[in-house]
CSV table of C-alpha atoms and ligand atoms in Angstrom, one decimal:
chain,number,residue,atom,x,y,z
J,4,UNK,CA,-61.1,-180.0,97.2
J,5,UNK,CA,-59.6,-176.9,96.9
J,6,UNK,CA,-59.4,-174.8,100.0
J,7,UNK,CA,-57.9,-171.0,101.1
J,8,UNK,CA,-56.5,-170.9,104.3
J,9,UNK,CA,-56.1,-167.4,105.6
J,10,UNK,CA,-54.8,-168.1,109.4
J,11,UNK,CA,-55.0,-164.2,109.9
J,12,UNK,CA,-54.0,-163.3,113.9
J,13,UNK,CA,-53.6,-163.9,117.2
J,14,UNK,CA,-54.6,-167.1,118.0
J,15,UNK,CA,-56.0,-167.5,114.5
J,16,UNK,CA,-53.0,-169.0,113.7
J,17,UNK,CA,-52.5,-171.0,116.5
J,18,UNK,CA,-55.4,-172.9,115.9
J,19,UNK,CA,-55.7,-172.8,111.6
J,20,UNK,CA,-52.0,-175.2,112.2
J,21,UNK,CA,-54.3,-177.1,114.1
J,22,UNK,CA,-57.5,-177.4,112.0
J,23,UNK,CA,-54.9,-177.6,109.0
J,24,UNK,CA,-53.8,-180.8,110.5
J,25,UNK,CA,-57.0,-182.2,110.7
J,26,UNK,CA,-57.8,-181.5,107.4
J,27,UNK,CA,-54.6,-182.9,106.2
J,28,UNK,CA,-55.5,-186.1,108.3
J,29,UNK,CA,-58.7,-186.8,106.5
J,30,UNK,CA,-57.6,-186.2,103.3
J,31,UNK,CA,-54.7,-189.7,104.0
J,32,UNK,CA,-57.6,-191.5,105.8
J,33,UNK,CA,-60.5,-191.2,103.1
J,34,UNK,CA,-57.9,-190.9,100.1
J,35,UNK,CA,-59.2,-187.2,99.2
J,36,UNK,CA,-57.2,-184.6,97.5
J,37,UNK,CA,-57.2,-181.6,99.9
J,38,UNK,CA,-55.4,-179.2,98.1
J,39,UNK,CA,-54.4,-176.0,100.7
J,40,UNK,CA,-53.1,-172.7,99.3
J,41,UNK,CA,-52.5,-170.7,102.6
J,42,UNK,CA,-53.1,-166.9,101.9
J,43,UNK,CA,-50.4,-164.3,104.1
J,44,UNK,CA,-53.9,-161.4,104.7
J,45,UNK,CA,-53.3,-160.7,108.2
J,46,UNK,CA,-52.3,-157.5,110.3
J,47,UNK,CA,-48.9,-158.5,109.6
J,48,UNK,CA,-49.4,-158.5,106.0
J,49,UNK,CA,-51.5,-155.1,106.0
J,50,UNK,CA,-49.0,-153.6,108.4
J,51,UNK,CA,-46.0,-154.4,106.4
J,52,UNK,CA,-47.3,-154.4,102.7
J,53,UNK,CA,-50.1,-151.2,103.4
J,54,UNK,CA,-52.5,-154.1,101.5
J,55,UNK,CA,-55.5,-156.1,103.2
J,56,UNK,CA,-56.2,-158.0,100.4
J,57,UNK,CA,-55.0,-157.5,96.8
J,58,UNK,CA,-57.4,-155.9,94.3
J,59,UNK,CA,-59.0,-159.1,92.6
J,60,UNK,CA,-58.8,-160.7,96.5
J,61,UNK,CA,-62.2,-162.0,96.2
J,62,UNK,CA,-62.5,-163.0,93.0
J,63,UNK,CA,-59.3,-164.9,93.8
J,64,UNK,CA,-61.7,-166.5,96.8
J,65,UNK,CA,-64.3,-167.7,94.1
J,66,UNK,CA,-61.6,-170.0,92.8
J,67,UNK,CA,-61.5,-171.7,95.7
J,68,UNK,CA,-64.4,-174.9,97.0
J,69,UNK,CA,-64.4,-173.0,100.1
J,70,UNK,CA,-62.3,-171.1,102.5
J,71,UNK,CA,-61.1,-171.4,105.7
J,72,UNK,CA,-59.9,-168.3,108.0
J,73,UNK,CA,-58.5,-168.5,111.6
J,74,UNK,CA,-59.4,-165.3,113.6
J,75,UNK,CA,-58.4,-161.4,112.6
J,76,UNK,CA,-58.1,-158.5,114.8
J,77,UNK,CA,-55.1,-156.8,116.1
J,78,UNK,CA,-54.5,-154.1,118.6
J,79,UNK,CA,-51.9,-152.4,116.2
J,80,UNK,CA,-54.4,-151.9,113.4
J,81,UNK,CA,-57.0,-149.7,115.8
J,82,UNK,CA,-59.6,-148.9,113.2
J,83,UNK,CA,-59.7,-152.7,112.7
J,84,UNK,CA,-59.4,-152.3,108.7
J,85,UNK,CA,-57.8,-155.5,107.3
J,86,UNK,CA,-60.5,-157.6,109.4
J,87,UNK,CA,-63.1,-155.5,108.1
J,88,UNK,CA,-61.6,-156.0,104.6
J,89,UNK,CA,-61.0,-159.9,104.3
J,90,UNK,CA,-63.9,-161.3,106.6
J,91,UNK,CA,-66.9,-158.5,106.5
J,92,UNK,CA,-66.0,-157.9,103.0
J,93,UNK,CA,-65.8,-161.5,102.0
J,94,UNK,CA,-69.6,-161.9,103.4
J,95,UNK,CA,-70.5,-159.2,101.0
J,96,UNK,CA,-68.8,-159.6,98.4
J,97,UNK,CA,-69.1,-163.6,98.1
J,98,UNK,CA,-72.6,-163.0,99.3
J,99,UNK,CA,-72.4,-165.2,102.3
J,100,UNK,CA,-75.8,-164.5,102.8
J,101,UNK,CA,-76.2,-167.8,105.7
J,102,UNK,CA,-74.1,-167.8,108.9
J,103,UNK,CA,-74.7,-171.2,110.4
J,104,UNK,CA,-73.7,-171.4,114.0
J,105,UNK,CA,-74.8,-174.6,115.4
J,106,UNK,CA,-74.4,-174.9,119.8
J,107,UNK,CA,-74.1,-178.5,120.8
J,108,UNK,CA,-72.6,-179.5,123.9
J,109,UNK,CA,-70.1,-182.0,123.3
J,110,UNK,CA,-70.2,-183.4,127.6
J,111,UNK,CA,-72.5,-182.9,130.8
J,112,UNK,CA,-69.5,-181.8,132.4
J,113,UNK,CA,-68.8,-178.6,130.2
J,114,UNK,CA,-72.2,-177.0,130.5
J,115,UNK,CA,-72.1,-173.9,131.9
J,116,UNK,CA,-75.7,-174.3,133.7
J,117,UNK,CA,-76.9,-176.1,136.8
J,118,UNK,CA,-78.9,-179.4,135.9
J,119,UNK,CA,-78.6,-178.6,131.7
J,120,UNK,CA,-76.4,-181.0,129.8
J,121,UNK,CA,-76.1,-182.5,126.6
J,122,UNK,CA,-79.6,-183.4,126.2
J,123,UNK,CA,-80.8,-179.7,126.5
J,124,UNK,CA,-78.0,-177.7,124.7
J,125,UNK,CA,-78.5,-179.0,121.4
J,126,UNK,CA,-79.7,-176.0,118.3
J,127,UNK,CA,-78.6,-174.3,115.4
J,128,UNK,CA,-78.7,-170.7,114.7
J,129,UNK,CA,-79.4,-168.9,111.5
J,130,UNK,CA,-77.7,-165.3,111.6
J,131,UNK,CA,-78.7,-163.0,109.0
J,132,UNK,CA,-75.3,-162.5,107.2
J,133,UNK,CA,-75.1,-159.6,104.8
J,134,UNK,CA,-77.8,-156.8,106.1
J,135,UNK,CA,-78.5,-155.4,109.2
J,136,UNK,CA,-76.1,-152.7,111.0
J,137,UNK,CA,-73.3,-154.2,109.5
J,138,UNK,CA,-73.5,-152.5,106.0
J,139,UNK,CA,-71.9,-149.6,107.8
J,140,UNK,CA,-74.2,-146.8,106.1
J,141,UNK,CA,-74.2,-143.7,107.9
J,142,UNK,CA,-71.9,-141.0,108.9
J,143,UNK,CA,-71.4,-138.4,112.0
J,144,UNK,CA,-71.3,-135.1,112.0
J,145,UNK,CA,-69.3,-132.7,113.9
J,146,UNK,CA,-67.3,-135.9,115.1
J,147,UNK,CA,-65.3,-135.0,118.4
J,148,UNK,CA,-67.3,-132.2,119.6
J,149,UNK,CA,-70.1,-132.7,122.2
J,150,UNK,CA,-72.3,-131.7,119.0
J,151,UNK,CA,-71.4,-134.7,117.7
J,152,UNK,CA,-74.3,-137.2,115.8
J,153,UNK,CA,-73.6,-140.6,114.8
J,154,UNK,CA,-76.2,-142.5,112.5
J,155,UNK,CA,-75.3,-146.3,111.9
J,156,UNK,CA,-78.2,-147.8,109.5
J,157,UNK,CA,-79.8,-151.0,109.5
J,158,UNK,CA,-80.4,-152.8,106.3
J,159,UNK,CA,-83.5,-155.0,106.1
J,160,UNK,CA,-84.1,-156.1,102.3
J,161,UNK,CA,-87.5,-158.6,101.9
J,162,UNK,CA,-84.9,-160.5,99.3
J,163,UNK,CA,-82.4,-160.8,102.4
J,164,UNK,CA,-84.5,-161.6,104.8
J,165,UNK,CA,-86.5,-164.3,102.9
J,166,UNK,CA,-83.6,-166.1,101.9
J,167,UNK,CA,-82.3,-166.8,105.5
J,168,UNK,CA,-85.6,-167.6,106.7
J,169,UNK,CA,-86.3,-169.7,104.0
J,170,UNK,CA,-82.8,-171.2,104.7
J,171,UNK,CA,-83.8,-172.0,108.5
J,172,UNK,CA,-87.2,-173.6,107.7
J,173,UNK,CA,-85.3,-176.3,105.0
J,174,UNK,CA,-82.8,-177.1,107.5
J,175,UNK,CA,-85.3,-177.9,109.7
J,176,UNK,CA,-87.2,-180.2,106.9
J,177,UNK,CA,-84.2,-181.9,105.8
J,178,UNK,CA,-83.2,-182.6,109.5
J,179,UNK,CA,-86.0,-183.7,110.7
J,180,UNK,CA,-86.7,-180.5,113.4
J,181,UNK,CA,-90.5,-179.6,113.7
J,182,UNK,CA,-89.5,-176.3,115.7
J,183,UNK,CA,-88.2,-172.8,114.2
J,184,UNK,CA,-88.1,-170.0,116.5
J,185,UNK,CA,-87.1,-166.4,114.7
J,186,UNK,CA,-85.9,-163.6,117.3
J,187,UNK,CA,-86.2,-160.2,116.6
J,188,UNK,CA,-87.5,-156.5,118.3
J,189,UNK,CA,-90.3,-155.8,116.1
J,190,UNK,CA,-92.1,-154.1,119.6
J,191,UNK,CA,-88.8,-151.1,119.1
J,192,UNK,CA,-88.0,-151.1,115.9
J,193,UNK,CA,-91.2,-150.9,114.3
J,194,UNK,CA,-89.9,-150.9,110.3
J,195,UNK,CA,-87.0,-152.9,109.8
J,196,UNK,CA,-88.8,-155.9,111.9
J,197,UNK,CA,-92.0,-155.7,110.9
J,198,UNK,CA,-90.6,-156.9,107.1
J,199,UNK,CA,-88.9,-159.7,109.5
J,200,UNK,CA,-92.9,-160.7,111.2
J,201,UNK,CA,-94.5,-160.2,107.7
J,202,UNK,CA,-91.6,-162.7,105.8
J,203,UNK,CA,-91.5,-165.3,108.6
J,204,UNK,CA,-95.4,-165.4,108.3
J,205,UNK,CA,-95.2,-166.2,104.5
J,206,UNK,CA,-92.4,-168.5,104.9
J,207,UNK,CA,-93.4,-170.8,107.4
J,208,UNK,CA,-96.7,-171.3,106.0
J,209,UNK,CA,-94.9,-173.4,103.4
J,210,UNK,CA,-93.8,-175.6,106.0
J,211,UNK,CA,-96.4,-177.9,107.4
J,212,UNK,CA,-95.4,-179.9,110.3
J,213,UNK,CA,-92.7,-177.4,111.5
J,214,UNK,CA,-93.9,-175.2,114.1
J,215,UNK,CA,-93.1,-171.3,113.8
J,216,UNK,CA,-92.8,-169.3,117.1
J,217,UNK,CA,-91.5,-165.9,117.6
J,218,UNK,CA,-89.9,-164.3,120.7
J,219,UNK,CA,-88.3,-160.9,121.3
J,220,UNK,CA,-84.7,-161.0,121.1
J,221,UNK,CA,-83.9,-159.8,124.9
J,222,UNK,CA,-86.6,-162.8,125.9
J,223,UNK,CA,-84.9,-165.3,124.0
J,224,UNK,CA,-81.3,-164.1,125.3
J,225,UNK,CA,-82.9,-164.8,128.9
J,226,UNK,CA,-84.4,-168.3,127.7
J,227,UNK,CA,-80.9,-169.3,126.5
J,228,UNK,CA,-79.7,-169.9,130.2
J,229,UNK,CA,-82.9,-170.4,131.6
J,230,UNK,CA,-84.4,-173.0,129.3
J,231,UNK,CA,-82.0,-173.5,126.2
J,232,UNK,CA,-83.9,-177.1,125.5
J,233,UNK,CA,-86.7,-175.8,124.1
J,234,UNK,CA,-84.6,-174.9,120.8
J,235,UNK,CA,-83.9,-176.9,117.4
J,236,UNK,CA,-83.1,-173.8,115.1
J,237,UNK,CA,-83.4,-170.1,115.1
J,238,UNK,CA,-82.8,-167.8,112.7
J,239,UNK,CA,-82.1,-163.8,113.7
J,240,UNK,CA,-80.5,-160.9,112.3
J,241,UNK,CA,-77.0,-160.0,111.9
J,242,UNK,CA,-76.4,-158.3,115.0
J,243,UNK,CA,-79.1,-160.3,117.1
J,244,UNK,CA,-77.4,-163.6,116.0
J,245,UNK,CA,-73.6,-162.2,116.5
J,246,UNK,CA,-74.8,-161.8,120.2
J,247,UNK,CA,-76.7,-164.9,121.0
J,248,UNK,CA,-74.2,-167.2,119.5
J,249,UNK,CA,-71.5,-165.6,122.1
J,250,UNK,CA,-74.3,-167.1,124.7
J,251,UNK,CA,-74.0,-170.5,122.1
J,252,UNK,CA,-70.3,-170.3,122.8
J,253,UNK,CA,-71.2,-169.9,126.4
J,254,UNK,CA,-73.4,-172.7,126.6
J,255,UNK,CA,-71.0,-175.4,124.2
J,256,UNK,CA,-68.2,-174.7,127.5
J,257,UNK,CA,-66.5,-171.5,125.7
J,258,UNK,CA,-66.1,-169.8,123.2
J,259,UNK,CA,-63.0,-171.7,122.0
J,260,UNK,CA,-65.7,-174.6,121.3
J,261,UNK,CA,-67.8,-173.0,118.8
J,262,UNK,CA,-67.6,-173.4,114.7
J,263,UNK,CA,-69.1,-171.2,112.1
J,264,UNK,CA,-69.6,-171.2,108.4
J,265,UNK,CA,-70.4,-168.5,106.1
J,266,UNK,CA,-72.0,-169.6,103.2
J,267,UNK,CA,-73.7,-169.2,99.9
J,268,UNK,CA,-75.3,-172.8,98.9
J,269,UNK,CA,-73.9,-174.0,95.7
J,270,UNK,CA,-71.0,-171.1,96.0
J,271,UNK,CA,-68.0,-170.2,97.4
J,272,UNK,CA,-68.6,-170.3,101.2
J,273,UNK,CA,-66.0,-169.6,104.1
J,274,UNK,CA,-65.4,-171.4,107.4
J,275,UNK,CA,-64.3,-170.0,110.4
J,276,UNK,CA,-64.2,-170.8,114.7
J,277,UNK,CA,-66.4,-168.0,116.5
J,278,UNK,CA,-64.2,-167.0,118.4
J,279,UNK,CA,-61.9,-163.9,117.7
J,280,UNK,CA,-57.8,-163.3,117.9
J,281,UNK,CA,-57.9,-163.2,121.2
J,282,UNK,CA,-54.5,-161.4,121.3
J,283,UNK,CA,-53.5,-162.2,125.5
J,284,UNK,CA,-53.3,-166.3,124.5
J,285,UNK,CA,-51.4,-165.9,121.0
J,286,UNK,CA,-48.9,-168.3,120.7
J,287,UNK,CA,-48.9,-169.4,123.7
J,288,UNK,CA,-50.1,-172.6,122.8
J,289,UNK,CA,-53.1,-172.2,124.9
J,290,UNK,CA,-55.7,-171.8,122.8
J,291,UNK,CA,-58.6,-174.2,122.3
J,292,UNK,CA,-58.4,-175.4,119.0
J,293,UNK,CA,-61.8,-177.7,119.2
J,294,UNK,CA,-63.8,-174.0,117.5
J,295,UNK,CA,-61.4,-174.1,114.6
J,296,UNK,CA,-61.3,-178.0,113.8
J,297,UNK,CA,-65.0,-178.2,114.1
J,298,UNK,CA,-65.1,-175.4,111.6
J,299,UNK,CA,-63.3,-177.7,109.2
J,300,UNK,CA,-66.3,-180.5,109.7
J,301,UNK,CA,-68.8,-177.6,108.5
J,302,UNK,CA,-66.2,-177.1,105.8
J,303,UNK,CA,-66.3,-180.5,105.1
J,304,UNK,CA,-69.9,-180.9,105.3
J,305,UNK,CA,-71.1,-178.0,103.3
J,306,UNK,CA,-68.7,-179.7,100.6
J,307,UNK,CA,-70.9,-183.3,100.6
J,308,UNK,CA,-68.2,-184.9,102.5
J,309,UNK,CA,-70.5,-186.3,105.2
J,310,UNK,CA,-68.6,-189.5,106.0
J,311,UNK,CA,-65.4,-187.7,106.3
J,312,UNK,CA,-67.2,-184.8,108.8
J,313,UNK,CA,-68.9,-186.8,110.8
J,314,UNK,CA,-65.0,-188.6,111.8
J,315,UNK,CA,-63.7,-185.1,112.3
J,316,UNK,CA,-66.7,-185.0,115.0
J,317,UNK,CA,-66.2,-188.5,116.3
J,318,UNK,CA,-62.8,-187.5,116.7
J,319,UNK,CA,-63.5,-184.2,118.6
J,320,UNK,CA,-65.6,-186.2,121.2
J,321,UNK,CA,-63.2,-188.5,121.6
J,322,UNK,CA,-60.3,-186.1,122.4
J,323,UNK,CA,-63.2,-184.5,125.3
J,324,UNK,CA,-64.5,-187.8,126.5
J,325,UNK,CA,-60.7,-188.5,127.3
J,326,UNK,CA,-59.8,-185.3,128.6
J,327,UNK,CA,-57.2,-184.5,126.0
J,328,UNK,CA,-58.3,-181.2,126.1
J,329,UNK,CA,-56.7,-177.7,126.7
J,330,UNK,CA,-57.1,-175.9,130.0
J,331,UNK,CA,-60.0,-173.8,129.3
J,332,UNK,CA,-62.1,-176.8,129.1
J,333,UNK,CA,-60.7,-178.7,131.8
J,334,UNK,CA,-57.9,-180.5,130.4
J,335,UNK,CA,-54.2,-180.1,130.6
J,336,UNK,CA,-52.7,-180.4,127.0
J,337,UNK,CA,-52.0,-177.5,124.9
J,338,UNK,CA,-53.3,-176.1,120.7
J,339,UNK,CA,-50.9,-178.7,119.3
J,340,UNK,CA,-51.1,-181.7,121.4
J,341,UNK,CA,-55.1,-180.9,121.4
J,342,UNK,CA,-54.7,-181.0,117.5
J,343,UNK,CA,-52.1,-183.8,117.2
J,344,UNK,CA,-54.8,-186.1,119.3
J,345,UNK,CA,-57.5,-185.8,117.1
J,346,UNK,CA,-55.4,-185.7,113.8
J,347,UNK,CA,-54.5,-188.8,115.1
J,348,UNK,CA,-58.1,-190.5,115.8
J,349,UNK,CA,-59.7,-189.3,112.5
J,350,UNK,CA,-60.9,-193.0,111.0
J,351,UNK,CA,-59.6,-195.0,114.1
N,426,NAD,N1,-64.3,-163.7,113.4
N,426,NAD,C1,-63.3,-163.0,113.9
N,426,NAD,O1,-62.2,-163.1,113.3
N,426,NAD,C2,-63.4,-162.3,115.2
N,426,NAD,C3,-64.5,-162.5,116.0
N,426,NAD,C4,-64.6,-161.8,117.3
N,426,NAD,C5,-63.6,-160.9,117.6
N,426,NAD,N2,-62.6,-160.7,116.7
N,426,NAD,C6,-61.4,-159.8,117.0
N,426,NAD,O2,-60.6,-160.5,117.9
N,426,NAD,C7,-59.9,-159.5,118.8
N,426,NAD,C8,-60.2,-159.9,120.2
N,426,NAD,O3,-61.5,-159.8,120.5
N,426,NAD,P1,-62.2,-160.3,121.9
N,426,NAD,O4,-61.2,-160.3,122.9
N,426,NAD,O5,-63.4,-159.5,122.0
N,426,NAD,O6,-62.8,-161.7,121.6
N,426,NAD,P2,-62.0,-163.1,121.5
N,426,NAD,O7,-63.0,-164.2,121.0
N,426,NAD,O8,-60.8,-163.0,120.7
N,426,NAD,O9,-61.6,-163.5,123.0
N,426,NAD,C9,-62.5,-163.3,124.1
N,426,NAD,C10,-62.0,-164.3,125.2
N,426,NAD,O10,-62.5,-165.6,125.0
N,426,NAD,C11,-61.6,-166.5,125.3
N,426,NAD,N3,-61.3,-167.3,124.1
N,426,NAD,C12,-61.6,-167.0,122.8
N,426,NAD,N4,-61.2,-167.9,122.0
N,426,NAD,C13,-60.5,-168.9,122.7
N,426,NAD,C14,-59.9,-170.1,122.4
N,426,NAD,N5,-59.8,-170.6,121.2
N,426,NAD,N6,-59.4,-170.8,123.5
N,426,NAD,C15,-59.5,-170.4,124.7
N,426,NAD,N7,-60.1,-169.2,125.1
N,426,NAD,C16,-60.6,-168.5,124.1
N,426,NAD,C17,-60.4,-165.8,125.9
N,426,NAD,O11,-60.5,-165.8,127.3
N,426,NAD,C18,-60.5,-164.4,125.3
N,426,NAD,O12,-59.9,-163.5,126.1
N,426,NAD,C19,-60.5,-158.2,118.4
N,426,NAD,O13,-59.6,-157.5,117.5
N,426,NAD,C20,-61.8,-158.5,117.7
N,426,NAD,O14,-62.2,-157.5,116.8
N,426,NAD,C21,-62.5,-161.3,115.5
């Protein structure tokens, strides 16, 4: 396997040392080849070089089996450039058309709600990945006075959205869910989501024995701390799903918990913890790294190494159900003991 590693900022390094570790640990235990060429794009990088990535940057990514990126943002870049170069532009541009976000709560103990544990927090979400508001089409006009307009479209494309819905309904099949729920505001925005009702329609009545149901996105964001158990996947827009998986991070016991993948079956696809650079905790040794190294199991399982994901997993659990955690969770270690512990149980 040949993987980038772009660590990026803040507390994106902090933990990609850590998921790096794990990595590096499967690769001895199961006798795999995990080859790691680290890539410097990073506010440093763009600050010192004026470069956020180098012209043939993505095509340099499609060499790779898959990618793996830490967290970017910096307060010293202010128009937030580089990240919107190396992670929004490597959605585009690699056409990472699937953001897979699944929320699972690794102990009782971490969920945020009264009386909801393990047994009710337990769904995978389907964010639309390349569309939506995020195209960044539109423009203002006679910015800084109070005259000022701002348009920001959103993208809906019937090839965009069929593909993730389509996505969400053979995930189901091929894990055995019977429920998909797609989230939307088709009530407000009457265009752009009335190609998402008309698509999810078609779709899912392909798919006999998995039952479609629809709710308005401000509904379901209510139902996700209310009843978050009557989930197995959903599948939303760009923006919608950005949010809601903020409320997944929630509900997992932070947002330092959560893993991500960006991907493209058969292609190219990047991996990445939800969280962001948080800049207060970098390198502190403080950060969760749990996000990041579970990031590294979607890695690993996108790439048909199931065995060798599923021990990255085992290995996560074990580090909670001992407590070898850091604080934000409840533990007392910090990123590099967290990391060392389950480098150390991968295959034990
Ligand atoms: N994918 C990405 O790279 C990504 C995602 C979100 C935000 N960002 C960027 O990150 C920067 C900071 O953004 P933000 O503060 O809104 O979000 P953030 O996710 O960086 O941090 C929000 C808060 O969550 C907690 N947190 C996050 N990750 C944690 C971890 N691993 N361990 C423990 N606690 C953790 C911290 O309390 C932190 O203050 C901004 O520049 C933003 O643009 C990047």
């Amino acid at each position: 396997m040949k993987i980038a590693v772009i660590a990026g900022d803040g507390i994106g390094k902090d933990v990609t040392v850590e998921a790096v570790k794990v990595l590096e640990s499967v690769g001895k235990v199961f006798g795999r080849t995990i080859a790691l060429e680290h890539l410097p794009w990073s506010a440093d990088h763009y600050l010192k070089t004026g470069e956020t990535l180098p012209a043939n940057g993505y095509q340099m990514l499609r060499e790779f089996d898959a990618v793996f990126v830490g967290a970017l943002g910096d307060p010293r870049v202010t128009d937030n450039r580089h990240a919107r170069d190396i992670l929004l532009g490597s959605r585009f541009e690699l056409d990472l058309y699937v953001n897979y976000r699944p929320v699972r709560l690794l102990a009782d103990r971490l969920s945020p709600l009264k009386d909801r544990g393990r047994k009710d927090i337990n769904f995978t979400v389907f964010r639309e990945n390349t569309e939506g508001v995020y195209v960044s089409i539109g423009g203002r006009f006679k910015a800084g006075t109070d005259d000022e307009v701002a348009i920001q479209e959103e993208i809906n494309t019937y090839k965009g959205v069929h593909r993730i819905i389509r996505h969400a309904f053979e995930f189901a099949q091929a894990n055995g869910h019977t429920k998909v729920c797609m989230a939307d505001k088709s009530n407000a925005m009457q265009q752009g989501h009335a190609l998402w009702q008309r698509v999810f329609k078609e779709v899912s009545a392909q798919y006999d024995g998995i039952t479609a149901t629809h709710q308005y996105i401000d509904a379901m964001a209510m139902f996700l701390v209310k009843d978050p158990g009557q989930y197995q996947v959903i599948v939303t827009n760009n923006l919608f799903g950005d949010i809601i998986t903020d409320i997944g991070g929630a509900l997992q016991g932070g947002l330092g918990m959560a893993a991500s993948g960006n991907i493209h079956p058969g292609k190219t696809s990047l991996f990445e913890p939800v969280h962001g650079s948080a800049p207060p905790l970098a390198g502190k040794n403080v950060a969760n790294p749990i996000g990041a190294i579970l990031s590294t199991a979607l890695l690993l399982e996108t790439l048909g190494a199931r065995d060798e994901a599923q021990a990255v997993e085992v290995a996560v659990e074990a580090a909670i159900a001992e407590g070898r955690t850091t604080t934000d969770i409840g533990g007392a270690l910090g990123t590099r003991e967290v990391g060392d512990f389950i480098a150390r149980k991968i295959g034990v």
